[in-house]
Short mmCIF file of C-alpha atoms and ligand atoms in Angstrom, two decimals:
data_model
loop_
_atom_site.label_atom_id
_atom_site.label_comp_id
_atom_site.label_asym_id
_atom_site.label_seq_id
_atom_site.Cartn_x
_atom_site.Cartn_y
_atom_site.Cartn_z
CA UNK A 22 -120.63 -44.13 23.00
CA UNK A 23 -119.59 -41.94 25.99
CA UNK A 24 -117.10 -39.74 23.64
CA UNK A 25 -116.31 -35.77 24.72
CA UNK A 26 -114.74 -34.56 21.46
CA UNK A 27 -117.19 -35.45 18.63
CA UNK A 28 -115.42 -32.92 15.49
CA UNK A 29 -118.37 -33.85 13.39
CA UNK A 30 -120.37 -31.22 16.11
CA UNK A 31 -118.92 -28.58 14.90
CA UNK A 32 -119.71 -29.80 10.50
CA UNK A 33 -123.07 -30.08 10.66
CA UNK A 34 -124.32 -26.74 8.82
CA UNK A 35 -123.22 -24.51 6.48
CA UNK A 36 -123.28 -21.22 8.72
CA UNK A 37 -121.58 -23.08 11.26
CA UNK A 38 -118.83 -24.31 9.42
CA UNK A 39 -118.20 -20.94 7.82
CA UNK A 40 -118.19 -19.49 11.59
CA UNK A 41 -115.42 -22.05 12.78
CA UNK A 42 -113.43 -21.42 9.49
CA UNK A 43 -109.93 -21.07 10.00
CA UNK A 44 -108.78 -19.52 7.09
CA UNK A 45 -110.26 -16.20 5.91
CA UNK A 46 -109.70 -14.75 2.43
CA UNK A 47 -110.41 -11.31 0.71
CA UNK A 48 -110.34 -10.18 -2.60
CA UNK A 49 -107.98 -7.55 -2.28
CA UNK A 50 -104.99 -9.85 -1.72
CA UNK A 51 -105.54 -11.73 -5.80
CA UNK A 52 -103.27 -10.13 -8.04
CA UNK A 53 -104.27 -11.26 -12.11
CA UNK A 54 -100.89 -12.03 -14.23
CA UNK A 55 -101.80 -11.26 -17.78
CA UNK A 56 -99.57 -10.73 -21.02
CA UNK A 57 -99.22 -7.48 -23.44
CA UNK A 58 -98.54 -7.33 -27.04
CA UNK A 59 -98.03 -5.12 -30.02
CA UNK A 60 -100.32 -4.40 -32.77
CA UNK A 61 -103.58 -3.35 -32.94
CA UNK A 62 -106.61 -4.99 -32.33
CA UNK A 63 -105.18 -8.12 -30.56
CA UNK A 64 -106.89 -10.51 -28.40
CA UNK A 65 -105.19 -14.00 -28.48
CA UNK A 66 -105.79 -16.96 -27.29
CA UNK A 67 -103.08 -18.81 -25.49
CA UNK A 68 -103.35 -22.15 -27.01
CA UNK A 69 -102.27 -24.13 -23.64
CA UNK A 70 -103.88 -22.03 -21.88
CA UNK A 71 -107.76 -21.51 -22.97
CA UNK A 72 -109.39 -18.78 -21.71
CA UNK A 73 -106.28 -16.61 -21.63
CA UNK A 74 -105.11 -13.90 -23.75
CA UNK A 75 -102.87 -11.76 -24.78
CA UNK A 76 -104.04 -8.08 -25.45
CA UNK A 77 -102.48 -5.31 -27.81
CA UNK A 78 -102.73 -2.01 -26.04
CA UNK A 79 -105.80 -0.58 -27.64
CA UNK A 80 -107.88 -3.23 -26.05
CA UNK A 81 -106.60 -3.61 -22.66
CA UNK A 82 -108.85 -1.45 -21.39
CA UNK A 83 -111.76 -4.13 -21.84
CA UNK A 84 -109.75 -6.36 -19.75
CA UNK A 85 -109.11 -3.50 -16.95
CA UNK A 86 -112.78 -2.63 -16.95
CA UNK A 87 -113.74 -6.60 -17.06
CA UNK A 88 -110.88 -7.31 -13.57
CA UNK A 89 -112.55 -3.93 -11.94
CA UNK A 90 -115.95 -5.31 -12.36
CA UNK A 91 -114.78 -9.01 -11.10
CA UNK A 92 -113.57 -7.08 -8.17
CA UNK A 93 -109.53 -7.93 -8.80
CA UNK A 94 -107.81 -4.81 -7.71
CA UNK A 95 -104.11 -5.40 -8.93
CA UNK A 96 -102.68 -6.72 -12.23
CA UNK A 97 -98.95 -7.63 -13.01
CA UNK A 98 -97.99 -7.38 -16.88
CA UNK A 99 -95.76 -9.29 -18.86
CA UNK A 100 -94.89 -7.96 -22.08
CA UNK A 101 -94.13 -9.87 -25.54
CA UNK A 102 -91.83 -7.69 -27.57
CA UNK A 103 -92.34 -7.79 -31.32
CA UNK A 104 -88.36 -7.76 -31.79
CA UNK A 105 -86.00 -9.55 -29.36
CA UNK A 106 -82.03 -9.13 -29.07
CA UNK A 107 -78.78 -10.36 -27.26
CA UNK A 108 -79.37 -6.64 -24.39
CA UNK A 109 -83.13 -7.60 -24.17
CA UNK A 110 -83.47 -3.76 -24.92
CA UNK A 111 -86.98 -4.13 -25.28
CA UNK A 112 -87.03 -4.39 -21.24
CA UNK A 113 -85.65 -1.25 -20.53
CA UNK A 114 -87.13 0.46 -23.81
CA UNK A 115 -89.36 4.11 -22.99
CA UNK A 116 -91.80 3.19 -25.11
CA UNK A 117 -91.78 -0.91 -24.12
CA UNK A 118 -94.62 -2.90 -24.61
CA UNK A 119 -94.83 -2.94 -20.73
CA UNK A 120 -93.76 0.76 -19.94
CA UNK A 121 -96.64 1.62 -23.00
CA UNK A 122 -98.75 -0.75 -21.09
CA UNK A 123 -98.45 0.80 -17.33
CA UNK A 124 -99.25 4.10 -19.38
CA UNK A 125 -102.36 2.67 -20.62
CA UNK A 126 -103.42 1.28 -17.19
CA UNK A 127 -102.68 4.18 -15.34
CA UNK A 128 -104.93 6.49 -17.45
CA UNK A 129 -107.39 3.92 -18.03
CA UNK A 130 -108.30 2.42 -15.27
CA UNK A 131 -105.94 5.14 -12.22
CA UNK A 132 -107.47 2.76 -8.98
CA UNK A 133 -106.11 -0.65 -10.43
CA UNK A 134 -102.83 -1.17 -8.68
CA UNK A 135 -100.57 -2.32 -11.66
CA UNK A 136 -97.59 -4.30 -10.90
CA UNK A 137 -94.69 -5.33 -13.87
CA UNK A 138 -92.82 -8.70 -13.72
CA UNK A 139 -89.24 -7.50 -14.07
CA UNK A 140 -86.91 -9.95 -16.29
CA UNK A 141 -85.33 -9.97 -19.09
CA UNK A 142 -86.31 -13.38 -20.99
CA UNK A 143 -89.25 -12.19 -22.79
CA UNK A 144 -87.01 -9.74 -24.45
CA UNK A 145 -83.52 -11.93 -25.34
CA UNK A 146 -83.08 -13.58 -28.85
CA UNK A 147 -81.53 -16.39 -26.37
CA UNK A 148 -84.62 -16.12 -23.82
CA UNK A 149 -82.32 -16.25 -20.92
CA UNK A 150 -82.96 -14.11 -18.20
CA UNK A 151 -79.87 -12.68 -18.24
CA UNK A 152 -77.03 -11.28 -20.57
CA UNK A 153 -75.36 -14.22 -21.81
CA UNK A 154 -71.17 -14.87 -21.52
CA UNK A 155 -70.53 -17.93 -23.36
CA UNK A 156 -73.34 -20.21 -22.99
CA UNK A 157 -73.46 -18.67 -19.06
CA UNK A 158 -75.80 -16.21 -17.90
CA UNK A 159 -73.94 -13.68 -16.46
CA UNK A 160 -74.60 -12.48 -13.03
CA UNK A 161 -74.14 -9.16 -12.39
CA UNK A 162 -74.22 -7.22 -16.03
CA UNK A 163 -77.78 -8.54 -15.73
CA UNK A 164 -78.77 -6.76 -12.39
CA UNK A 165 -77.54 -3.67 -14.24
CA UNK A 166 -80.11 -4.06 -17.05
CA UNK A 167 -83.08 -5.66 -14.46
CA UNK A 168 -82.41 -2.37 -12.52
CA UNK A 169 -82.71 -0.52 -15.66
CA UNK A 170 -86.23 -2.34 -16.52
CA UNK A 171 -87.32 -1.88 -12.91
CA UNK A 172 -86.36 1.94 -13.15
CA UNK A 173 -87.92 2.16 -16.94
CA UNK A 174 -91.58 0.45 -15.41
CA UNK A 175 -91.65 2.71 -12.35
CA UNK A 176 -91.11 5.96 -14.97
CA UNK A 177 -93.93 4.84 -16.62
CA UNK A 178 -96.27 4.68 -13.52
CA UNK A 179 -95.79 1.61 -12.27
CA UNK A 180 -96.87 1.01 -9.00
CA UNK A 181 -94.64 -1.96 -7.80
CA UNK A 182 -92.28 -4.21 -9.50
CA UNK A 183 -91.58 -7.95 -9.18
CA UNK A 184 -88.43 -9.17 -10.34
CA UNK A 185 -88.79 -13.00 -11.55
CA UNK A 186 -85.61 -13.16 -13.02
CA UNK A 187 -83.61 -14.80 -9.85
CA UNK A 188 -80.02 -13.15 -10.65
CA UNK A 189 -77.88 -12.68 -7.29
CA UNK A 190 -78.24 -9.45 -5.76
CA UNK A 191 -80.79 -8.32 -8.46
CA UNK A 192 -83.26 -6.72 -5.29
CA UNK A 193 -80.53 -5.12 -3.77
CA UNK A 194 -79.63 -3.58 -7.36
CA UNK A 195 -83.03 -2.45 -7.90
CA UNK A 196 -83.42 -1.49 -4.91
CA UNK A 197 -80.66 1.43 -5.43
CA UNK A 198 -81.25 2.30 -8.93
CA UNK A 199 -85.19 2.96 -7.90
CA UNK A 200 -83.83 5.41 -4.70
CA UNK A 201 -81.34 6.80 -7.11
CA UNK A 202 -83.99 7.77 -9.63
CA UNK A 203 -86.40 8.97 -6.76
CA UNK A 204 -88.84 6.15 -7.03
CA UNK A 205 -88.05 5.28 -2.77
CA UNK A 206 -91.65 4.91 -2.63
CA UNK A 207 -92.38 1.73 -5.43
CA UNK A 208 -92.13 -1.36 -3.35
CA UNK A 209 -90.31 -4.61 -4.61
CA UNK A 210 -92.46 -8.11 -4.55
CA UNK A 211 -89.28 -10.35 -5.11
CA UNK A 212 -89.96 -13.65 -6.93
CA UNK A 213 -87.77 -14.91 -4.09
CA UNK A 214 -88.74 -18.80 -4.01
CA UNK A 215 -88.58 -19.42 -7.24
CA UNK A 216 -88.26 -22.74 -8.33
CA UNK A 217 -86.91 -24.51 -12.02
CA UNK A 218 -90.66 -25.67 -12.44
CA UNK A 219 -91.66 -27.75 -15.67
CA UNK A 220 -94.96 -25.64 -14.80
CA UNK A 221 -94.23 -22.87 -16.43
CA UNK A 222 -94.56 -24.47 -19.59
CA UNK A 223 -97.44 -22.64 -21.17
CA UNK A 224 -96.15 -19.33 -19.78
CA UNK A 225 -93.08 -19.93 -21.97
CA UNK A 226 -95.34 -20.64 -24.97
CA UNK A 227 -97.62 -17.39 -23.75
CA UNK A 228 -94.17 -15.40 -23.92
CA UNK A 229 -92.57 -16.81 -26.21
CA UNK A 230 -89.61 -17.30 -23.72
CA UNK A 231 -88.72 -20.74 -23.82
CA UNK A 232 -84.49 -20.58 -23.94
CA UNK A 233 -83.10 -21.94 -27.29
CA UNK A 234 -80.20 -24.09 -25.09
CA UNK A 235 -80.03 -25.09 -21.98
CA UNK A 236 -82.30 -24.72 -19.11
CA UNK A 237 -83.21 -22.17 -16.31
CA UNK A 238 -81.23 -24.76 -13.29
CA UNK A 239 -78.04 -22.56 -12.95
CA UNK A 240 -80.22 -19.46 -11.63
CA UNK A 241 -83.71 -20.86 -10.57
CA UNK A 242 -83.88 -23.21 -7.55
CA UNK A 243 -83.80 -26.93 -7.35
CA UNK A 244 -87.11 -28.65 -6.56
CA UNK A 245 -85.53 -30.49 -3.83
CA UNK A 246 -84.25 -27.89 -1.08
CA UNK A 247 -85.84 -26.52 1.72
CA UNK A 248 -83.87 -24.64 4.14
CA UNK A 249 -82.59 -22.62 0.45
CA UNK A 250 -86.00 -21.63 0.74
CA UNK A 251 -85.65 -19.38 3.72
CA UNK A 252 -82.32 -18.84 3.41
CA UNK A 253 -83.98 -16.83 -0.40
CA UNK A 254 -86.55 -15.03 1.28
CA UNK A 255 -84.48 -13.82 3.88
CA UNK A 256 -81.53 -12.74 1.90
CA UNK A 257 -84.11 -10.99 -0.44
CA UNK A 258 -85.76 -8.76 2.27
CA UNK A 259 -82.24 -7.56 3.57
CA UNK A 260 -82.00 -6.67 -0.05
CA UNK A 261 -85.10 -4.22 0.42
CA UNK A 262 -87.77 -6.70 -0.80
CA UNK A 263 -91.19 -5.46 0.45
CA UNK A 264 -92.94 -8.38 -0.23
CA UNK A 265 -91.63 -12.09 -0.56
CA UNK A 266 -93.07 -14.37 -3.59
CA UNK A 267 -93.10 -18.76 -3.63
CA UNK A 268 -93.87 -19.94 -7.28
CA UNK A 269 -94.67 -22.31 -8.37
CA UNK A 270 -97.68 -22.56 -5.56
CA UNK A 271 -99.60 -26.03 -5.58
CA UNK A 272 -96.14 -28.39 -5.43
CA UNK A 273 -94.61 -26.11 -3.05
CA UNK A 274 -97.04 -24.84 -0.08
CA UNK A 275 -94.76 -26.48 2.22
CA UNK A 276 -92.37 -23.73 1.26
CA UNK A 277 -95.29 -21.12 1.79
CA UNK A 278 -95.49 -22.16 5.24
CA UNK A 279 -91.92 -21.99 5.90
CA UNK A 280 -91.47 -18.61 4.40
CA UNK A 281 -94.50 -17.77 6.17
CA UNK A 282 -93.12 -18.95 9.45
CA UNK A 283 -89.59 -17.19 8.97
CA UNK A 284 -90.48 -13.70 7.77
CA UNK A 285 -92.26 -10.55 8.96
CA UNK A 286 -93.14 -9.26 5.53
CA UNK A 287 -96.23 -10.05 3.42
CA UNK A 288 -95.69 -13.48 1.61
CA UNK A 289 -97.21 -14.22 -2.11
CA UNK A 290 -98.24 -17.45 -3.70
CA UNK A 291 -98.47 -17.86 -7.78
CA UNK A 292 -100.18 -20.69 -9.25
CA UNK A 293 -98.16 -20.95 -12.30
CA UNK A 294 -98.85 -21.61 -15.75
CA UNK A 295 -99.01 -24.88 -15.59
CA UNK A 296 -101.32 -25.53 -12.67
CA UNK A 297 -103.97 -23.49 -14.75
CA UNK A 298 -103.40 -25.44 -17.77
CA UNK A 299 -103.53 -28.78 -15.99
CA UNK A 300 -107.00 -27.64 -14.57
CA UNK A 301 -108.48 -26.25 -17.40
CA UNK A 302 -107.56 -29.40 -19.17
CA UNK A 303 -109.26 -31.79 -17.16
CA UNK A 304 -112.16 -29.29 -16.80
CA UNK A 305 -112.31 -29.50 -20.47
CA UNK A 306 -112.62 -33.33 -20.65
CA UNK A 307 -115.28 -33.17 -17.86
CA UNK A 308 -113.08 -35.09 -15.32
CA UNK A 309 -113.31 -32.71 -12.29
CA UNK A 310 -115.27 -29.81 -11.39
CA UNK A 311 -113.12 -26.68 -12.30
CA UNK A 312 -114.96 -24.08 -9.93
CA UNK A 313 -114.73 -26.21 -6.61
CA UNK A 314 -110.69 -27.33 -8.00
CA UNK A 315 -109.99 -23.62 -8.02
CA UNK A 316 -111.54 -22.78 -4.64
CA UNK A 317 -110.10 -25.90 -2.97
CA UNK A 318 -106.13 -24.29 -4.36
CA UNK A 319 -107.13 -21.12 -3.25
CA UNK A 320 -108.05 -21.82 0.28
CA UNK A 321 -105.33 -23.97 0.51
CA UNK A 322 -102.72 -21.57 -0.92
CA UNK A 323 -104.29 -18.79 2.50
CA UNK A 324 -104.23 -21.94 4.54
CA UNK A 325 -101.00 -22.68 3.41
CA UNK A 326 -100.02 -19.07 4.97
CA UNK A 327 -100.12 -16.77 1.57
CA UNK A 328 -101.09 -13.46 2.16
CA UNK A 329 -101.18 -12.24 -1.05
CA UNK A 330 -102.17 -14.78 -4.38
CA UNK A 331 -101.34 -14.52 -8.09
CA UNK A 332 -103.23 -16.58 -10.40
CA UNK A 333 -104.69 -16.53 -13.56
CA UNK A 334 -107.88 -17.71 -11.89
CA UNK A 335 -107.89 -14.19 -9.98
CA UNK A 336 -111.73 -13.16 -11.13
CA UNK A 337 -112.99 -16.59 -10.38
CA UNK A 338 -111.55 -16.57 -7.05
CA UNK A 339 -113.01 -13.10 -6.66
CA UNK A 340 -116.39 -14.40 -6.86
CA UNK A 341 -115.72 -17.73 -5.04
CA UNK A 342 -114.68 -15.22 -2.62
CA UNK A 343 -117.82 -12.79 -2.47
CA UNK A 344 -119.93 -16.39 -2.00
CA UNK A 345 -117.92 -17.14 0.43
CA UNK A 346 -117.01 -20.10 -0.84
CA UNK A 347 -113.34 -19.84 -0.33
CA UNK A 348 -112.44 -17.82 2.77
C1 LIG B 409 -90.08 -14.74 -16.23
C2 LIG B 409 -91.22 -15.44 -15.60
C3 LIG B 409 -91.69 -16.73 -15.80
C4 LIG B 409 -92.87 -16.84 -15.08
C5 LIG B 409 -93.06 -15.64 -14.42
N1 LIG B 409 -92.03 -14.79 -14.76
C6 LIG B 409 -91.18 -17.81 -16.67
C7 LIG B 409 -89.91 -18.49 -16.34
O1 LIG B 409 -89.25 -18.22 -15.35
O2 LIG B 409 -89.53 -19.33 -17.16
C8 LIG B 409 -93.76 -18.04 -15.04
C9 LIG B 409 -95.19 -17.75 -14.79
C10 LIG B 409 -96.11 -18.85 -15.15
O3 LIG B 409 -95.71 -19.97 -15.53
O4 LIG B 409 -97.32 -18.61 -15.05
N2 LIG B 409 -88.84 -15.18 -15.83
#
């Protein structure tokens, strides 16, 4: 056959298809999403979600030392209260789970860059992610109390915040209260695109955040749009976001690439919950290959255009990384 283009050409080796690789990762950009708790002594495994834990302050530090040795540079906390209430005042608390937490890091391990998920449904009786009105979450009382948090985190040492809670005009809140309190320098990663997901599932169970009516639909978006997409990110970064998050990742790269396409700040994929559970799961039963699954969502989450990516895979991909297996 007389044919000019043959693609196979440019497969045949392993050096050579590294060389005409298109997408490019490093380790730097992984952020690992792991939960706090109180007591002493702790390390528990999340029962939908093997392999994960959470850790009671006096042995987070294994865990720091264990991420800095897997080469993951930057954490984000969530923090399970031991007592919840209608204000979520365990959010904004001094001596929070989280704000004890970013205390611990910061000594502990000073070079990891340690970012806090900012919301309040870890900390409501309701698990909302807002103050409640009726059976409504209401709006803007709750941007006062997420500013709060985000001010209470960065007090604490917190390099960055990432509100997840997806309350109008919560950036642009945060945003003021951190100048106000001269924290101008802490950057904002807004959970932008951030969709009503049944994959955050075992994060609920993790957090012990699952709300006791209703759903998350009247503040998270709906699965179906597209064009809200940008129309989030956009709105978020005239708010002051720094940094622009999709989530869920694997169901919604298409949105990665539009968000990618539309803005001029860094863009951040998290593989949720879920997608970790649904891998482990079928890793467990010996029905796919778990390391080559995880490099294949990787590299397709960079492909997809994600600068930055959150997953609870984050040391895995490190090393997938450093063999040059993904990227
Ligand atoms: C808090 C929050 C959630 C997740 C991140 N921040 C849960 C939710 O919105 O219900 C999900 C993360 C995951 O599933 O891994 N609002």
């Amino acid at each position: 056959m007389e044919l000019l283009q043959r693609s196979r050409r440019l497969r045949g080796s392993e050096g050579l298809r590294r060389m005409v690789r298109e997408t490019r990762a490093d380790a730097s950009s992984l952020i690992y999403p792991m939960f706090v708790v109180e007591g002493t002594g702790v390390k528990e495994e999340i029962p939908s979600m093997p392999g994960q834990f959470r850790w009671s302050l006096d042995r987070l530090p294994e865990k720091l030392e264990e991420l800095q040795n897997a080469g993951v540079g930057s954490l984000m906390l969530f923090g399970i209260p031991a007592e919840k209430d209608e204000v979520a005042s365990g959010a904004y608390a001094e001596d929070g789970i989280v704000q004890r937490a970013v205390r611990v890091c910061k000594e502990q391990a000073p070079d990891l860059y340690c970012i806090t998920d900012v919301c309040l449904c870890e900390y409501t009786s309701h698990g909302h992610c807002g103050m409640l009105k009726g059976q409504e979450v209401d709006n803007d009382p709750s941007v006062e109390l997420l500013s709060r948090t985000a001010v209470s985190h960065a007090a604490a040492g917190a390099d960055m915040v990432a509100p997840s809670d997806m309350m109008d005009g919560r950036v642009l809140g945060i945003r003021q209260a951190l100048d106000a309190a001269d924290f101008a320098t802490v950057p904002i990663m807004a959970y932008s695109v951030k969709y009503a997901s049944g994959f955050y599932g075992p994060f609920r169970e993790a957090a012990d955040s699952a709300p006791a009516f209703g759903d998350r639909r009247a503040y998270q978006m709906d699965v179906h749009n597209r064009r809200e997409a940008v129309k989030k990110a956009l709105q978020d970064i005239e708010q002051g976001a720094d940094i622009v998050m999709v989530k869920p990742a694997m169901s919604f790269l298409d949105l990665v690439r539009e968000v990618h396409d539309a803005v001029n700040v860094p863009v951040a994929a998290y593989s949720v919950s879920g997608e970790y559970a649904m891998v482990k799961a079928a890793a467990e039963k010996g029905w796919i290959d778990e390391e080559r699954i995880v490099g294949e969502m990787a590299s397709s989450v960079y492909r997809a255009g994600a600068h930055i990516y959150l997953t609870y895979y984050a040391e895995l991909v490190a090393k997938l990384i450093a063999e040059g297996v993904v990227g």
